[in-house]
Structures are given as structure tokens and as C-alpha cells.
């Protein structure tokens, strides 16, 4: 799993020195977070076969959560555990419009927080 993260960071998580694609650039750490899955991995010893990545768009800092499934509930719990508990709520969360990241995830997170 470590090698998968290392390859992803080297190939995909490097900052783009070009102009912004139209998104507002973050002005501080943990203001804007991006989320994405690495899928189709062999099962680990703990039966995890997905890797949920969170990248801080200001610093480039990457946090990973190995996961067994990609349900809305699991994504919400992973965000709470990896990002929210350590750094608080982000102003914006960017994703690739994957159905797992649509409103169900954030609805579940709101329910977990009692909002």
C-alpha cells in the first residue's frame, strides 16, 4: 500500500505550476481539500482494497485512508477521522464528481455531526 501511495504522489499529486483552471486558489492550509480514490488494488492483509486520498490544496500535504468499501457512510467516516478530527472543517472539498462524492457523502457527514 505504501508503494501505491508513493507512486500516486510522484505521478499525480505534484503541484501544477501552470495557471489555475478557474478554481479559486486557497489562501491558507486546510481551507481547501481534494478527495479521490485509488481503486482496483489487491486486498491487503486487513481486507482493504481502496485507498481514499485527501490532499491539502495549499500545502500539497497528502493523507490516506485504506478502506474496504466506498459507500457514502464510509467516505463520511473517513473524512471525519482523517481530516475533520485533526484539522477541522474545510471551506471547500474538491472531487472528481464521482457518485461516491456527491451529496450522499456530505449528507451522511452532516448527520454524523448532528447538523
PDB file of C-alpha atoms in Angstrom:
ATOM      1  CA  UNK A   1       0.000   0.000   0.000  1.00  0.00           C
ATOM      2  CA  UNK A   2       2.901   2.373   0.808  1.00  0.00           C
ATOM      3  CA  UNK A   3       4.315   1.911  -2.691  1.00  0.00           C
ATOM      4  CA  UNK A   4       0.904   2.715  -4.221  1.00  0.00           C
ATOM      5  CA  UNK A   5       0.770   5.995  -2.297  1.00  0.00           C
ATOM      6  CA  UNK A   6       4.350   6.811  -3.244  1.00  0.00           C
ATOM      7  CA  UNK A   7       3.630   6.230  -6.956  1.00  0.00           C
ATOM      8  CA  UNK A   8       0.424   8.292  -6.798  1.00  0.00           C
ATOM      9  CA  UNK A   9       2.150  11.223  -5.100  1.00  0.00           C
ATOM     10  CA  UNK A  10       5.049  11.203  -7.563  1.00  0.00           C
ATOM     11  CA  UNK A  11       2.852  10.934 -10.651  1.00  0.00           C
ATOM     12  CA  UNK A  12      -0.369  12.761  -9.794  1.00  0.00           C
ATOM     13  CA  UNK A  13      -0.149  14.827  -6.618  1.00  0.00           C
ATOM     14  CA  UNK A  14       2.579  17.218  -7.694  1.00  0.00           C
ATOM     15  CA  UNK A  15       1.624  20.897  -7.838  1.00  0.00           C
ATOM     16  CA  UNK A  16       0.796  22.243 -11.286  1.00  0.00           C
ATOM     17  CA  UNK A  17       2.915  25.341 -11.987  1.00  0.00           C
ATOM     18  CA  UNK A  18       0.516  26.464 -14.731  1.00  0.00           C
ATOM     19  CA  UNK A  19      -2.373  28.893 -14.399  1.00  0.00           C
ATOM     20  CA  UNK A  20      -5.437  27.990 -12.360  1.00  0.00           C
ATOM     21  CA  UNK A  21      -8.177  26.094 -14.149  1.00  0.00           C
ATOM     22  CA  UNK A  22     -10.700  28.615 -12.846  1.00  0.00           C
ATOM     23  CA  UNK A  23     -10.914  27.394  -9.273  1.00  0.00           C
ATOM     24  CA  UNK A  24     -10.290  29.888  -6.504  1.00  0.00           C
ATOM     25  CA  UNK A  25      -6.877  29.218  -5.015  1.00  0.00           C
ATOM     26  CA  UNK A  26      -6.717  28.551  -1.260  1.00  0.00           C
ATOM     27  CA  UNK A  27      -5.176  31.260   0.920  1.00  0.00           C
ATOM     28  CA  UNK A  28      -4.225  29.044   3.868  1.00  0.00           C
ATOM     29  CA  UNK A  29      -3.670  25.457   4.956  1.00  0.00           C
ATOM     30  CA  UNK A  30      -6.679  23.128   5.259  1.00  0.00           C
ATOM     31  CA  UNK A  31      -9.016  25.660   3.663  1.00  0.00           C
ATOM     32  CA  UNK A  32      -9.477  23.565   0.504  1.00  0.00           C
ATOM     33  CA  UNK A  33      -9.094  19.784   0.428  1.00  0.00           C
ATOM     34  CA  UNK A  34      -9.299  17.437  -2.552  1.00  0.00           C
ATOM     35  CA  UNK A  35     -10.533  13.854  -2.292  1.00  0.00           C
ATOM     36  CA  UNK A  36     -10.015  10.933  -4.645  1.00  0.00           C
ATOM     37  CA  UNK A  37      -9.880   7.137  -4.641  1.00  0.00           C
ATOM     38  CA  UNK A  38      -7.172   4.781  -5.796  1.00  0.00           C
ATOM     39  CA  UNK A  39      -9.151   1.706  -6.837  1.00  0.00           C
ATOM     40  CA  UNK A  40      -8.651  -1.817  -8.115  1.00  0.00           C
ATOM     41  CA  UNK A  41      -5.870  -2.624  -5.673  1.00  0.00           C
ATOM     42  CA  UNK A  42      -5.253  -6.150  -4.395  1.00  0.00           C
ATOM     43  CA  UNK A  43      -6.766  -6.750  -0.957  1.00  0.00           C
ATOM     44  CA  UNK A  44      -4.417  -6.006   1.916  1.00  0.00           C
ATOM     45  CA  UNK A  45      -3.955  -8.228   4.982  1.00  0.00           C
ATOM     46  CA  UNK A  46      -6.823  -6.261   6.575  1.00  0.00           C
ATOM     47  CA  UNK A  47      -9.075  -6.730   3.512  1.00  0.00           C
ATOM     48  CA  UNK A  48      -8.727  -3.137   2.322  1.00  0.00           C
ATOM     49  CA  UNK A  49      -8.750  -2.736  -1.447  1.00  0.00           C
ATOM     50  CA  UNK A  50      -9.384   1.012  -1.831  1.00  0.00           C
ATOM     51  CA  UNK A  51      -7.269   3.976  -0.830  1.00  0.00           C
ATOM     52  CA  UNK A  52      -9.030   7.282  -0.139  1.00  0.00           C
ATOM     53  CA  UNK A  53      -6.648  10.218  -0.580  1.00  0.00           C
ATOM     54  CA  UNK A  54      -7.077  13.693   0.854  1.00  0.00           C
ATOM     55  CA  UNK A  55      -4.734  16.404  -0.437  1.00  0.00           C
ATOM     56  CA  UNK A  56      -4.456  19.863   1.036  1.00  0.00           C
ATOM     57  CA  UNK A  57      -4.574  22.237  -1.921  1.00  0.00           C
ATOM     58  CA  UNK A  58      -2.476  24.924  -0.189  1.00  0.00           C
ATOM     59  CA  UNK A  59       0.436  22.820   1.079  1.00  0.00           C
ATOM     60  CA  UNK A  60       0.164  19.687  -1.065  1.00  0.00           C
ATOM     61  CA  UNK A  61       0.083  17.563   2.112  1.00  0.00           C
ATOM     62  CA  UNK A  62      -1.459  14.137   1.377  1.00  0.00           C
ATOM     63  CA  UNK A  63      -3.335  11.981   3.888  1.00  0.00           C
ATOM     64  CA  UNK A  64      -4.501   8.444   3.090  1.00  0.00           C
ATOM     65  CA  UNK A  65      -7.146   6.111   4.469  1.00  0.00           C
ATOM     66  CA  UNK A  66      -7.172   2.440   3.412  1.00  0.00           C
ATOM     67  CA  UNK A  67     -10.785   1.291   3.023  1.00  0.00           C
ATOM     68  CA  UNK A  68     -12.758  -1.889   2.416  1.00  0.00           C
ATOM     69  CA  UNK A  69     -15.627  -0.149   0.619  1.00  0.00           C
ATOM     70  CA  UNK A  70     -16.558   3.203  -0.893  1.00  0.00           C
ATOM     71  CA  UNK A  71     -20.064   3.785   0.425  1.00  0.00           C
ATOM     72  CA  UNK A  72     -21.210   7.290   1.340  1.00  0.00           C
ATOM     73  CA  UNK A  73     -21.138   6.337   5.031  1.00  0.00           C
ATOM     74  CA  UNK A  74     -17.568   5.020   4.789  1.00  0.00           C
ATOM     75  CA  UNK A  75     -16.380   8.155   2.956  1.00  0.00           C
ATOM     76  CA  UNK A  76     -18.002  10.421   5.556  1.00  0.00           C
ATOM     77  CA  UNK A  77     -16.435   8.453   8.414  1.00  0.00           C
ATOM     78  CA  UNK A  78     -13.017   8.551   6.729  1.00  0.00           C
ATOM     79  CA  UNK A  79     -13.233  12.337   6.238  1.00  0.00           C
ATOM     80  CA  UNK A  80     -14.173  12.765   9.899  1.00  0.00           C
ATOM     81  CA  UNK A  81     -11.336  10.529  11.106  1.00  0.00           C
ATOM     82  CA  UNK A  82      -8.545  11.721   8.825  1.00  0.00           C
ATOM     83  CA  UNK A  83      -9.289  15.414   8.224  1.00  0.00           C
ATOM     84  CA  UNK A  84     -12.023  16.831  10.463  1.00  0.00           C
ATOM     85  CA  UNK A  85     -10.753  15.472  13.817  1.00  0.00           C
ATOM     86  CA  UNK A  86      -7.224  16.717  13.136  1.00  0.00           C
ATOM     87  CA  UNK A  87      -7.720  19.995  11.255  1.00  0.00           C
ATOM     88  CA  UNK A  88     -11.393  20.988  11.483  1.00  0.00           C
ATOM     89  CA  UNK A  89     -13.845  21.615   8.673  1.00  0.00           C
ATOM     90  CA  UNK A  90     -12.634  22.766   5.269  1.00  0.00           C
ATOM     91  CA  UNK A  91     -14.201  25.694   3.436  1.00  0.00           C
ATOM     92  CA  UNK A  92     -14.284  23.628   0.253  1.00  0.00           C
ATOM     93  CA  UNK A  93     -13.816  19.990  -0.703  1.00  0.00           C
ATOM     94  CA  UNK A  94     -12.958  19.289  -4.332  1.00  0.00           C
ATOM     95  CA  UNK A  95     -13.602  15.962  -6.006  1.00  0.00           C
ATOM     96  CA  UNK A  96     -13.914  14.463  -9.454  1.00  0.00           C
ATOM     97  CA  UNK A  97     -17.732  14.275  -9.500  1.00  0.00           C
ATOM     98  CA  UNK A  98     -17.587  10.575  -8.744  1.00  0.00           C
ATOM     99  CA  UNK A  99     -21.035   9.486  -7.482  1.00  0.00           C
ATOM    100  CA  UNK A 100     -19.479   8.438  -4.149  1.00  0.00           C
ATOM    101  CA  UNK A 101     -18.619  12.091  -3.519  1.00  0.00           C
ATOM    102  CA  UNK A 102     -21.960  13.599  -4.340  1.00  0.00           C
ATOM    103  CA  UNK A 103     -24.474  14.814  -1.787  1.00  0.00           C
ATOM    104  CA  UNK A 104     -24.924  11.453  -0.031  1.00  0.00           C
ATOM    105  CA  UNK A 105     -21.426  11.660   1.491  1.00  0.00           C
ATOM    106  CA  UNK A 106     -21.905  15.163   2.812  1.00  0.00           C
ATOM    107  CA  UNK A 107     -25.453  14.396   3.956  1.00  0.00           C
ATOM    108  CA  UNK A 108     -24.051  11.476   5.976  1.00  0.00           C
ATOM    109  CA  UNK A 109     -21.297  13.665   7.416  1.00  0.00           C
ATOM    110  CA  UNK A 110     -23.861  16.310   8.435  1.00  0.00           C
ATOM    111  CA  UNK A 111     -25.941  13.624  10.146  1.00  0.00           C
ATOM    112  CA  UNK A 112     -22.857  12.352  11.994  1.00  0.00           C
ATOM    113  CA  UNK A 113     -22.092  15.879  13.215  1.00  0.00           C
ATOM    114  CA  UNK A 114     -25.709  16.494  14.240  1.00  0.00           C
ATOM    115  CA  UNK A 115     -26.142  19.350  11.776  1.00  0.00           C
TER     116      UNK A 115
END
